[in-house]
Short mmCIF file of C-alpha atoms and ligand atoms in Angstrom, two decimals:
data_model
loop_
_atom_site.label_atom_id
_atom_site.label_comp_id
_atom_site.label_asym_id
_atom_site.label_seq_id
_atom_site.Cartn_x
_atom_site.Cartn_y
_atom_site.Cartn_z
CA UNK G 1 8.19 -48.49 48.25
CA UNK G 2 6.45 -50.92 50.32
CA UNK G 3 6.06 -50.16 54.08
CA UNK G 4 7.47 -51.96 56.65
CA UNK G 5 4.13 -52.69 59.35
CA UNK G 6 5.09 -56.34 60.62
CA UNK G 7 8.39 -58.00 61.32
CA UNK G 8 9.67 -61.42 61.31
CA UNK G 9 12.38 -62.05 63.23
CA UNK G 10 14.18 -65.54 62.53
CA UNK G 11 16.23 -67.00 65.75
CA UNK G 12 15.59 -66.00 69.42
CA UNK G 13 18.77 -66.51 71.06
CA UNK G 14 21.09 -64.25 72.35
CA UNK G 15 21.11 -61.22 69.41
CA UNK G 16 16.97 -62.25 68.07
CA UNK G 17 15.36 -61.78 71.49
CA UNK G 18 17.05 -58.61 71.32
CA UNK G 19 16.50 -57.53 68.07
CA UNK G 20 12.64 -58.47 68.82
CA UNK G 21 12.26 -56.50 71.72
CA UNK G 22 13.61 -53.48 69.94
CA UNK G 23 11.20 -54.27 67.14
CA UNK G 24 7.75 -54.26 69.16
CA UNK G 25 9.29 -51.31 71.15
CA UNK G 26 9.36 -49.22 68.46
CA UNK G 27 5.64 -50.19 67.35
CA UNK G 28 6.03 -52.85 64.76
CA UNK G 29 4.21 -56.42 65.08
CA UNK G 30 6.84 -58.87 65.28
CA UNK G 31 6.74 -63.00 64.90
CA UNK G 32 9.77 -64.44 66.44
CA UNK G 33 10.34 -67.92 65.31
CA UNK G 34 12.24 -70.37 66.70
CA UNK G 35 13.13 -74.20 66.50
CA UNK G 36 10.38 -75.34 69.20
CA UNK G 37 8.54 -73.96 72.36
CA UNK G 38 11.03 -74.68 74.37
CA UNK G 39 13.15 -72.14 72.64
CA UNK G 40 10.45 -70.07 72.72
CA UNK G 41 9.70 -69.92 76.30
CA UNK G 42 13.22 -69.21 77.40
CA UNK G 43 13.56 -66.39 74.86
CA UNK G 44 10.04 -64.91 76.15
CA UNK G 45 11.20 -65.09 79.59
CA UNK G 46 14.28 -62.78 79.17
CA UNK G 47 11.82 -60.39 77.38
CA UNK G 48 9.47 -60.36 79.92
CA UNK G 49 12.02 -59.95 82.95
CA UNK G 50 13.55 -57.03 81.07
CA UNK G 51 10.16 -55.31 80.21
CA UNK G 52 9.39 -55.73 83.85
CA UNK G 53 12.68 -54.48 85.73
CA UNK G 54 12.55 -51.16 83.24
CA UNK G 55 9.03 -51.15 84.93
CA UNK G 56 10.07 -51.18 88.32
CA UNK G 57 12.95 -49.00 87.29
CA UNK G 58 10.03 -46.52 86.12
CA UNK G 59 11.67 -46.64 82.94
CA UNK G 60 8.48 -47.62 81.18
CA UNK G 61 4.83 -47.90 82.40
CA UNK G 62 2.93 -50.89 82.55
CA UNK G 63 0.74 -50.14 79.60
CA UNK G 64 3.82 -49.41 77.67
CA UNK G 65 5.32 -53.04 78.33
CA UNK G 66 1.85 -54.63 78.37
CA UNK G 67 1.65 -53.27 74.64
CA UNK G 68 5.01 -53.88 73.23
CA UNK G 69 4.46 -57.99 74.43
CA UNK G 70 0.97 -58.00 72.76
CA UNK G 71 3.11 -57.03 69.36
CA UNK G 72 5.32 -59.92 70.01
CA UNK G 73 3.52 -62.90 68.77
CA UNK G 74 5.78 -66.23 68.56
CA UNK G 75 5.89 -69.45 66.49
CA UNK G 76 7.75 -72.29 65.68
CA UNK G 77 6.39 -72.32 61.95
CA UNK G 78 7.88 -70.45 58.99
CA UNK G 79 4.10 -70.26 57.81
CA UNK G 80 3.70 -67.20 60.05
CA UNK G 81 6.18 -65.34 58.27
CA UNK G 82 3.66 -64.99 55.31
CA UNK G 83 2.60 -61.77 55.50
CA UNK G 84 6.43 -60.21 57.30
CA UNK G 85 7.51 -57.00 55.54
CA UNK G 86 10.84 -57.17 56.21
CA UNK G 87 12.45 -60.69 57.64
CA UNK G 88 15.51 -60.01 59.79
CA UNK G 89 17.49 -63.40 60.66
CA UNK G 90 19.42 -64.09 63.68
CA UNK G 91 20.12 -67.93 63.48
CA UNK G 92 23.23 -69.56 64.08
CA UNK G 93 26.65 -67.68 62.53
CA UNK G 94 26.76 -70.98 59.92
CA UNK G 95 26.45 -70.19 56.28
CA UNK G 96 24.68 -73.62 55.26
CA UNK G 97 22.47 -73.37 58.29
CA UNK G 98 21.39 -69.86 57.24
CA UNK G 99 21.31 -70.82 53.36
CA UNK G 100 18.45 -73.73 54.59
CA UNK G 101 16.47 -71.41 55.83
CA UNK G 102 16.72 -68.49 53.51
CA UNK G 103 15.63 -71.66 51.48
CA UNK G 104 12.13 -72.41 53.44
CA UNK G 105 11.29 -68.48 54.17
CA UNK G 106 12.05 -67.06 50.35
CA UNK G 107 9.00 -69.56 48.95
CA UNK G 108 6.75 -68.79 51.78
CA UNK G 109 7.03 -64.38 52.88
CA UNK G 110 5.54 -62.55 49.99
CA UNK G 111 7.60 -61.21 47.09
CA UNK G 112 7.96 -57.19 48.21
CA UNK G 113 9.05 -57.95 51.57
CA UNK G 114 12.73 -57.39 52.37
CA UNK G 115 15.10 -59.60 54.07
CA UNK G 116 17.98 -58.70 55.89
CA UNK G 117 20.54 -60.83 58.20
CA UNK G 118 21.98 -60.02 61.42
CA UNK G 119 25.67 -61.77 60.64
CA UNK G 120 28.64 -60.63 62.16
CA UNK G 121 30.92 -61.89 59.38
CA UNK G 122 29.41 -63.66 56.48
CA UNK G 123 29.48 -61.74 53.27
CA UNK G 124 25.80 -60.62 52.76
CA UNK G 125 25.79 -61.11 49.21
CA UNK G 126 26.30 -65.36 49.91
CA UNK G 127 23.10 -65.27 51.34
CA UNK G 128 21.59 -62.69 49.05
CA UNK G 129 22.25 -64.85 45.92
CA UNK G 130 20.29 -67.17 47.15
CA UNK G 131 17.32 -66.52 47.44
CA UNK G 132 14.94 -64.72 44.64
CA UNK G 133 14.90 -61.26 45.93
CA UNK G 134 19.24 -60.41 46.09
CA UNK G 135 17.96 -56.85 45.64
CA UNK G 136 15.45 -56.75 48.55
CA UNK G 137 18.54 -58.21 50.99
CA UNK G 138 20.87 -56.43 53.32
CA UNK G 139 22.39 -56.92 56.24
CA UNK G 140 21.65 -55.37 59.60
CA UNK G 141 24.26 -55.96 61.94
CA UNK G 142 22.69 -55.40 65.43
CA UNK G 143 24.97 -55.49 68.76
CA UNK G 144 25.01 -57.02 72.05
CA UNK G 145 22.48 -56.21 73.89
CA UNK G 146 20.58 -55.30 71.35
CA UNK G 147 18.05 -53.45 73.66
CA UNK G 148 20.98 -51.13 74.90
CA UNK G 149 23.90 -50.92 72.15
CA UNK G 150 23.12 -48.23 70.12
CA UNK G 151 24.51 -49.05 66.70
CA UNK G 152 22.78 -50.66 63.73
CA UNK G 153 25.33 -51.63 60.53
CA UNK G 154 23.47 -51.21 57.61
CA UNK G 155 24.87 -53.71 55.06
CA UNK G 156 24.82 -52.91 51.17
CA UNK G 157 25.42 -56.30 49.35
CA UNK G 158 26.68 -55.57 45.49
CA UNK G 159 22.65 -56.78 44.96
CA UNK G 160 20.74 -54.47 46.97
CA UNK G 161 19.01 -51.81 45.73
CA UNK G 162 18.80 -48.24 46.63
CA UNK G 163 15.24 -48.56 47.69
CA UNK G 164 16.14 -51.75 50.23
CA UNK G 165 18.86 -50.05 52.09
CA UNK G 166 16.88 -46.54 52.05
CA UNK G 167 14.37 -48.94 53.77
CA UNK G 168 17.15 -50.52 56.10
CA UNK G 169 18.81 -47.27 57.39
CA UNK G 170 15.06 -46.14 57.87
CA UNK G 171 14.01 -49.09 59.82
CA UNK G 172 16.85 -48.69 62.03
CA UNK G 173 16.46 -45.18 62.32
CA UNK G 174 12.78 -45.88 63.47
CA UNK G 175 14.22 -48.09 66.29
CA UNK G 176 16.48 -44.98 67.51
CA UNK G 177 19.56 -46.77 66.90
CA UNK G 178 22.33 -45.00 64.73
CA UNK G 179 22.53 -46.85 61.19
CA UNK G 180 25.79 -46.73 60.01
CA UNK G 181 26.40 -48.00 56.11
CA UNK G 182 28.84 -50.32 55.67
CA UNK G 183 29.93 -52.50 52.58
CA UNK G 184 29.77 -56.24 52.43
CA UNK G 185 33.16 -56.97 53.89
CA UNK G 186 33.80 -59.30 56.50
CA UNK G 187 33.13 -58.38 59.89
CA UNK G 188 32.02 -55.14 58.22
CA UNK G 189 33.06 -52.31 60.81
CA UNK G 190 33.31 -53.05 64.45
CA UNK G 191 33.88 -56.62 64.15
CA UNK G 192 36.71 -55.71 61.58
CA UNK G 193 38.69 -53.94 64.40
CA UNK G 194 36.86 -55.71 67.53
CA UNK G 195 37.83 -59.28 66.51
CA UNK G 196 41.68 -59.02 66.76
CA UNK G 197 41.48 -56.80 69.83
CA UNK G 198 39.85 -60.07 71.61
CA UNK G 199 42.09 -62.29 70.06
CA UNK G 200 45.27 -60.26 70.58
CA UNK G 201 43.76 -60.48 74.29
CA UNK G 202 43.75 -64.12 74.45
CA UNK G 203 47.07 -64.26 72.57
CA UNK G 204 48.40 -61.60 75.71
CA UNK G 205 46.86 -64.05 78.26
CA UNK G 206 48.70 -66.85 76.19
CA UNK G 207 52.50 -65.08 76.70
CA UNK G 208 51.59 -63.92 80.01
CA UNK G 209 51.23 -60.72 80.11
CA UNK G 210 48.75 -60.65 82.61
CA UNK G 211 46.05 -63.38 83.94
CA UNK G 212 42.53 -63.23 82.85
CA UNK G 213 41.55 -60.21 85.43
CA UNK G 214 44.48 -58.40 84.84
CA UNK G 215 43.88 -58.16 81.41
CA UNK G 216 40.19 -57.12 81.58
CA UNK G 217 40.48 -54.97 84.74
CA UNK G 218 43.66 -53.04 82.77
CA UNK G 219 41.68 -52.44 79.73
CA UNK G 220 38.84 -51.07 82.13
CA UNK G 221 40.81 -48.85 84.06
CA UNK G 222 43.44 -47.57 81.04
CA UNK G 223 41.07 -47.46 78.31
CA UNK G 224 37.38 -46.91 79.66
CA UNK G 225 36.24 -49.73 78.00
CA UNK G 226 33.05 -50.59 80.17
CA UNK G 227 34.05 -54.32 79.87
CA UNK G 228 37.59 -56.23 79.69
CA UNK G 229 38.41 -57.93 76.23
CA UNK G 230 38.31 -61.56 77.76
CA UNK G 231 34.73 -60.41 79.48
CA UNK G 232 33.62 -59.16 76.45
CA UNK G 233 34.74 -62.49 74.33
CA UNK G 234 32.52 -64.35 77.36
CA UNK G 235 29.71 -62.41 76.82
CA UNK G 236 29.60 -62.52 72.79
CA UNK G 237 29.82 -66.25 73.24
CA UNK G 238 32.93 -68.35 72.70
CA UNK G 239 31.25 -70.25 69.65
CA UNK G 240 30.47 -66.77 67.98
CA UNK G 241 34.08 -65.36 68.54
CA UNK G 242 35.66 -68.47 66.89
CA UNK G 243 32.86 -68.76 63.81
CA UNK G 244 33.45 -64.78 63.37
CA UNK G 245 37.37 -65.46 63.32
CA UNK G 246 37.08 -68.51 60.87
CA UNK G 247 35.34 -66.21 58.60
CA UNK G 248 37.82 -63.32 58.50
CA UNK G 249 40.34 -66.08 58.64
CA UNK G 250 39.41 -67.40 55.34
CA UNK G 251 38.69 -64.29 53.91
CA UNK G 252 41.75 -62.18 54.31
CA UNK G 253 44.46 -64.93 55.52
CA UNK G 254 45.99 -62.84 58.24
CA UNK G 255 47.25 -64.14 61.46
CA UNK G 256 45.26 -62.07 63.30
CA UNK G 257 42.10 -63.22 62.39
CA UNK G 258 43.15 -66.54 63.55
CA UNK G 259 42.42 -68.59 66.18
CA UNK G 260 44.74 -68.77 69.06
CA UNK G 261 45.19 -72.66 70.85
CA UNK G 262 43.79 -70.94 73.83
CA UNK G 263 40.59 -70.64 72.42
CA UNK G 264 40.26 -73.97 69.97
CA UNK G 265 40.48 -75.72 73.65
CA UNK G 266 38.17 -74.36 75.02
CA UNK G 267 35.67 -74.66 72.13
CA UNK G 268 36.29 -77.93 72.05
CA UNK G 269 35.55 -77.80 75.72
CA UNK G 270 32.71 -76.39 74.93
CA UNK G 271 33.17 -73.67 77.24
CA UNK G 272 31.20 -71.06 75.06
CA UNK G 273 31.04 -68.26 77.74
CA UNK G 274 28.34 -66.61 79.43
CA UNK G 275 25.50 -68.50 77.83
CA UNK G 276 27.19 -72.06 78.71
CA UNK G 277 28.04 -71.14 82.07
CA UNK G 278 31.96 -71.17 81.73
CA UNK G 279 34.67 -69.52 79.36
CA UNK G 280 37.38 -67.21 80.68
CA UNK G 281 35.10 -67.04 83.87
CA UNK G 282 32.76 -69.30 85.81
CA UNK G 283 29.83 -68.17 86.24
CA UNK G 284 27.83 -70.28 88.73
CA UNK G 285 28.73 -68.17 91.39
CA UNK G 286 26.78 -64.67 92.56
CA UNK G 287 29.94 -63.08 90.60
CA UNK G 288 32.11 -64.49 87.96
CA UNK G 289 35.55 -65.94 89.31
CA UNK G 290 38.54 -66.64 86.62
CA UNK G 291 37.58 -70.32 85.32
CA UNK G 292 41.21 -72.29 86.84
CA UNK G 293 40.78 -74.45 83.61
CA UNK G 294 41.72 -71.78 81.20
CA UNK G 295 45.93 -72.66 81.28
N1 LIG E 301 19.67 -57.00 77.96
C1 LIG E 301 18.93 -55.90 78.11
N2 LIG E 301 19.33 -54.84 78.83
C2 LIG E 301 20.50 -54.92 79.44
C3 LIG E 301 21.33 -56.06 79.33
C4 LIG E 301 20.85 -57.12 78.56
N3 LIG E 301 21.58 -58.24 78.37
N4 LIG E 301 22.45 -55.85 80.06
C5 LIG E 301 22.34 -54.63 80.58
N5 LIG E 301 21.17 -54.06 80.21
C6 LIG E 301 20.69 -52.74 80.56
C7 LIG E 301 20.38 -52.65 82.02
O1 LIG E 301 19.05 -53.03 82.30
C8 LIG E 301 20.63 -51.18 82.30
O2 LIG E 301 19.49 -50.45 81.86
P1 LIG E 301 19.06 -49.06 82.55
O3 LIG E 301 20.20 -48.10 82.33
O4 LIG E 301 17.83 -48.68 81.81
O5 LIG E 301 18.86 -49.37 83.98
C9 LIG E 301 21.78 -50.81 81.36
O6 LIG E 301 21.76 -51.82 80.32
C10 LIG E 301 23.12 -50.82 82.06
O7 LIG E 301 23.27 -52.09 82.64
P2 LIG E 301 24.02 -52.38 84.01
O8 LIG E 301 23.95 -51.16 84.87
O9 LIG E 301 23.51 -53.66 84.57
O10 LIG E 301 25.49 -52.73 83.60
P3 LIG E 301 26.57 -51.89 82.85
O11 LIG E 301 26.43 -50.43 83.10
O12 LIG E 301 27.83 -52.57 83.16
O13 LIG E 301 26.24 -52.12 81.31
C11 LIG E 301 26.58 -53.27 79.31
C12 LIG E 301 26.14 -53.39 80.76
C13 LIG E 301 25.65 -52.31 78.56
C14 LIG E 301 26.45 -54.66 78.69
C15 LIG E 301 28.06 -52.72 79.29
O14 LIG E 301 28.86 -53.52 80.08
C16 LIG E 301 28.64 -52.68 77.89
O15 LIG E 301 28.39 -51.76 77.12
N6 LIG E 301 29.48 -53.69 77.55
C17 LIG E 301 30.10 -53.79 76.23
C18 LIG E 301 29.12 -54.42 75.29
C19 LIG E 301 29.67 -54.52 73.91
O16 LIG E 301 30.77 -54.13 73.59
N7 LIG E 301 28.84 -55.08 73.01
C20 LIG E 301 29.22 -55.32 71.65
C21 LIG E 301 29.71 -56.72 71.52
S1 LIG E 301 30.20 -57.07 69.87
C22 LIG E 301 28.81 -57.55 69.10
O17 LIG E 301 27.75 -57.64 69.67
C23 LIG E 301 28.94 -57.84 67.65
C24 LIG E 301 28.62 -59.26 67.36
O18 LIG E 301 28.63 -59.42 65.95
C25 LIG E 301 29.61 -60.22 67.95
#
């Protein structure tokens, strides 16, 4: 059973700075690719103000966070993956996009190492058949923020083998995250029953029931949930919320999986939420106000 030393992670945005982080935390060397430095640089940055506040927080030592960044080494090459014993990707949520990659890394990463995707939707087994190694692939499903949420999905494609998901539920085990097996069914879990809660939000903001706040601020104060559903579609990202949807869309026909108008506009907007500045909130102020073009 091959040993998983070094990590490649494959994407730096939102989820694969995350996922990296965790990664060199828990003592692995990690290469974190992405497209170009630029990329790069603002994916470092978030790492290194993170590392830094738990610092000041006293939540780590210096040493500590001086020793998990010398783990992290980045690159924009696919070369670097070489010698990776596991390859975890966290690209864009687009099947062709991740099938072209798959495509570059399976000729390059040596033939024992496993590979594993972060998606929140695709069937694992449509990225497992192609490459060489469908028995060396799972999915780990990781969640937002990565550095905080404690759950790991551990994905069994029909493909994978016993040894490859011992190896996944042990990796994120290792991270101190609780790895829960799923099967390879869209949206797998959580995304299975947290998808139509945000949509059935949007769809209650659509008959109004309530505006924007009222929604979130009711779901905070009835049900403890530590963010609103239309705060929580924000900060998942638009963009992701409507590629997960389309997914579970296709796969199981139902109308809740679908997309309400509400959110086609504003995708076509491109209001994708947090990241892009606006979605149900603006966020260019100190706090976010209720974005006045969401009608
Ligand atoms: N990155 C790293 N650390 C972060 C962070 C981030 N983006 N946001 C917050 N934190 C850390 C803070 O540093 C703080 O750490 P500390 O306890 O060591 O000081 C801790 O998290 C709590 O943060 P705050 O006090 O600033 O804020 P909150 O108490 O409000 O917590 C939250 C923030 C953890 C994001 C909380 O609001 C939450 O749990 N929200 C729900 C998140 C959620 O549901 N995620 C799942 C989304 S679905 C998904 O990811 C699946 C995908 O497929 C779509």
């Amino acid at each position: 059973m091959a040993e998983i030393k070094k990590v490649g992670v494959v994407g730096g945005g939102l989820m694969g700075h995350g996922i990296a982080q965790v990664t060199a935390t828990a003592g692995y060397d990690v290469v974190l690719r992405e497209v170009d430095q630029s990329a790069l640089d603002t994916c470092m940055g978030k790492i290194n103000k993170q590392l830094a506040r738990a610092v000041e927080k006293g939540k780590s030592s210096q040493e500590d966070a001086d020793a998990i960044l010398a783990r992290l080494e980045t690159t924009t090459e696919y070369t670097d993956l070489a010698d990776c014993d596991l390859v975890i990707e966290a690209i864009t949520e687009s099947l062709p996009a991740k099938l072209e990659m798959w495509k570059e890394v399976d000729g390059i990463v040596k033939e024992d190492a496993y590979f594993a995707t972060n998606t929140s939707s695709l069937a694992v087994i449509d990225q497992a058949a192609a490459t060489a190694r469908p028995e060396r692939f799972l999915g780990l499903h990781y969640f937002n923020p990565a550095q905080v949420m404690k759950l790991v999905e551990v994905v069994r494609a029909v493909t994978t083998s016993d040894e490859a998901f011992e190896a996944g539920l042990r990796f994120a085990r290792s991270q101190g995250k609780l790895a829960i097996p799923t099967k390879d069914k869209a949206g797998f879990i959580v995304n299975r029953l947290l998808v139509p809660y945000m949509l059935d939000a949007i769809r209650a903001y659509e008959e109004g029931v309530g505006s924007v706040s009222e929604i979130d601020d009711a779901m905070k104060a009835g049900a403890a949930h530590p963010m609103g559903p239309l705060t929580l579609a924000d900060f998942v990202g638009l963009d992701t919320l409507g590629s997960i949807c389309d997914v579970m869309f296709d796969e199981f026909r139902e109308r809740r999986f679908a997309q309400p108008p509400t959110l086609r506009k504003m995708l076509a907007a491109g209001w994708y939420g947090r990241k892009s500045g606006l979605g149900f909130y603006d966020y260019s102020g100190d706090q976010p106000s209720p974005n006045p073009g969401v009608t």
